[in-house]
Amino acid sequence: MKKKLLSFILCAFLAVAAFAFAGCGNKNDGSITLFVYAQAHEEAAIRQMAAKYTEKTGTVVNVNAVSAESESYWTKLKSYASSKSMPDIFYMGPGQMEYYLNNNQLMDIGSYISANTEYDYEDLYGELRDEYVVDGKTYGIPGSFSVYPMGYNRVIIDQIIEAGWWPSDVLPPWEDDPATGKQVVYTWDQFSRAAAACTVGTDWYGTGLLERWALHSWIWTAGADWLNADKTKVTVTTPEFRKGLKDFYELHRTRGAVQGVDSESAMNHYQRWLNGQEAFFNVGTWDVGGFDKLNSNKIEYGIMPCPRSDDPGSEWYTYSAFLGYSVAQTSKNPEKAVDFILYYTTSQDAYDILVKENKIILPATQSKQQTYIDDPDITPVGKELFLTAMSEGHTKRLPTTYTYNSEWFDFFYANTTEFWGGPGLAPKYTTDEYLDWVEPQMQERLDRALEQKAQDEARRK
Amino acid sequence: MDSGNGQLNKRRRLGGREQVSAYLFVLPAVLGVLIFYFVPLLVSFFGSFTNWGGLEGVFDASFVGFKNYAGILKDPYFGQAVLNTLFTMIGIPIGITLSLLLALLLNRGLKGTNVFRVVYYVPVVCGIVAITLMWQNFLAPNGPFNKLLEKMGIAGMDWLAHRVWAKVAIVVMCVWKGLGYSTLLYIAGLQGVPRTYYEAAKLDGAGGMQLFFKITVPLVRPVTFFLFVTGIITGAQLFTEAQLILPAASRNQNYVKTVVLYLYEQFGYGYVGYASAVAWLLAVVVFAATGLQFALEGRKKD
């Protein structure tokens, strides 16, 4: 009898425990969960903000950060959505918003924003706010924008100038162009000659850019784009696109601006830049906090425009990205979630902790722009370019911002060894042949995304 | 007689009650399997015939019949992913052969055997991400491997940028990582082979090779069979190694994409119905391959 009773109690306990654990994701203890992707130094700053908010309001903010690439973040978010366990607040880019909106994952938070009297939502840039407004409903709050201009390492360049190796007709990147009165913008030719001059022995490398992110500058300044105006056709075989890709390829392969293919993969260029071995490398706004901790004997970096094409009158471009915060349709604490997002994006603490102390974002509020530019404590040299690049029209959106998913775009990069080749490996295609080969396949994948979008929209309606 | 029947009934009743208790004990586990394995299995099976995006309910998605399956079979990159996956399975017989030879060496009771056993087992307990990144650096153009070749007067290359060598690198890495585990199983298998068999064979004049092929190999066949079956199953699901072996700047190149990596990408793009179809195709192939191996093994036994 005793045994039977014990058995029953044990079974009942196990069953109750199983159900209790199964339901533990849905508890509502008044806390809110924030899900983001972040490098280590960014995560530390985000946690600092969360702790400060808890100190102020008593609301606990649980930070869940993915430290890998952004792709892992989006896959994980998708898993949360499909398992109906969305965090209260999560990163949402304008490019991804449509997908989550069509699948009823985003809450219209307009009424909570209007009801909030503590923080000034209107201080956020209007064009950033508009990114999250669809049919008059607000599905997110912009948190930051990022720009990806070029950076230079003055330690290397100063020594090259001193040695007399710097090209005499090229101004150092930190100087102003007398013709425009603004910071010098290199043409492709000037940039590759300057980079080649900085390629010395096995110690210094002129440049070596990450094709997935840096290639955009080359494509856009050549007058090309990835998609047509209504974003339904892939346009990578236009003469302008061909020209942009060809120059990017030649910069890395034939002009002596990169140390050599043999050593290219021995250490990635990002690591070389961090080691103070690379003269030019792109600097994203999110990198600044991390780069500030680098050894100043080897690296003293500043910001400069990306090079423009050799055509007279060409403009330089880089990409800008927006990232905001959305609240899950299923959130049990939307009021607190919105309050935290507004605190995180518009408060003085946000400026002090995220912009000034940790330098992980640019201020998204209008009232802080000039403060940021004038603040001598905020590095790097030339930081105003982060803001002027956008205000003066030198930035464009990543092409995937306009499409339902990035399969078509990823396909381009999934096969680029076909033209890069490598040591002991002959390229299969020239850049022109590659573009002819890849375009129809990219188009096929874009058509698939358009079809999926149409289906989702039809279902939503 | 009556009392005998009474005893029997009482025992039956007791047995019945014990059975109920036993069922109650296993109920949580059974429920767990049903809820967390069979329900997703059925959902994904149904989803594989729809254009399910993953975020809406699977029953809200439109039924597309065999469109996903046809699309997969038509996609040359799925074909490439299958070939890449099969290529990496070359490592299974290589690993089995090497581990058997290693086990024979380590089973001789030589000095320092225990040290070697530990050394060979170290990769097994190391994280696969760390191992993959270590191999990536090892095989880099200016990495230790090319430097070693250079000292031998052989020109190295960017192994991971090469369509074939990158896959060979994955094979070598997987063999290296799994060697300790397979060797350990073979050592256990070898220790179960009675010495008397060898002694009797030697008395009959059998040589070393005969002892190996006529006694050792047949008697460790259960281990070989186990390693082969699990090798096929895990090999078909190869993911992390293929995802991380290439340097970050050139990641996701099609020439190392395996079936599971292909599936994972499709899931990420929001084609969950399509990804489910890939998963089912993979499952069917793995089941068939495993079933075939069991059938062949059974025939051999007969």
Coordinates of C-alpha atoms in Angstrom, one line a residue, chain A residues 215 219 226 234-246 412 419 429-442:
Chain A
L215 CA 31.8 46.0 -52.2
I219 CA 29.1 49.2 -56.9
W226 CA 21.8 45.4 -57.1
V234 CA 18.4 41.8 -60.1
T235 CA 20.6 44.1 -62.0
V236 CA 24.2 42.8 -61.6
T237 CA 25.0 42.6 -65.3
T238 CA 24.8 46.3 -66.1
P239 CA 28.0 47.9 -67.4
E240 CA 28.3 50.0 -64.2
F241 CA 28.0 47.0 -61.9
R242 CA 30.6 45.1 -64.0
K243 CA 32.9 48.1 -63.6
G244 CA 32.5 48.3 -59.9
L245 CA 33.1 44.6 -59.3
K246 CA 36.1 44.6 -61.7
F412 CA 26.0 36.1 -55.0
F419 CA 36.3 34.4 -59.7
Y429 CA 35.3 32.8 -64.2
T430 CA 36.3 36.3 -64.8
T431 CA 34.2 38.9 -62.9
D432 CA 32.2 39.5 -66.1
E433 CA 31.5 35.8 -66.7
Y434 CA 30.6 35.4 -63.0
L435 CA 28.0 38.1 -63.2
D436 CA 26.5 36.6 -66.4
W437 CA 26.4 33.2 -64.6
V438 CA 25.0 34.4 -61.3
E439 CA 22.3 36.9 -62.3
P440 CA 19.7 34.5 -63.5
Q441 CA 20.1 32.4 -60.4
M442 CA 19.9 35.4 -58.1

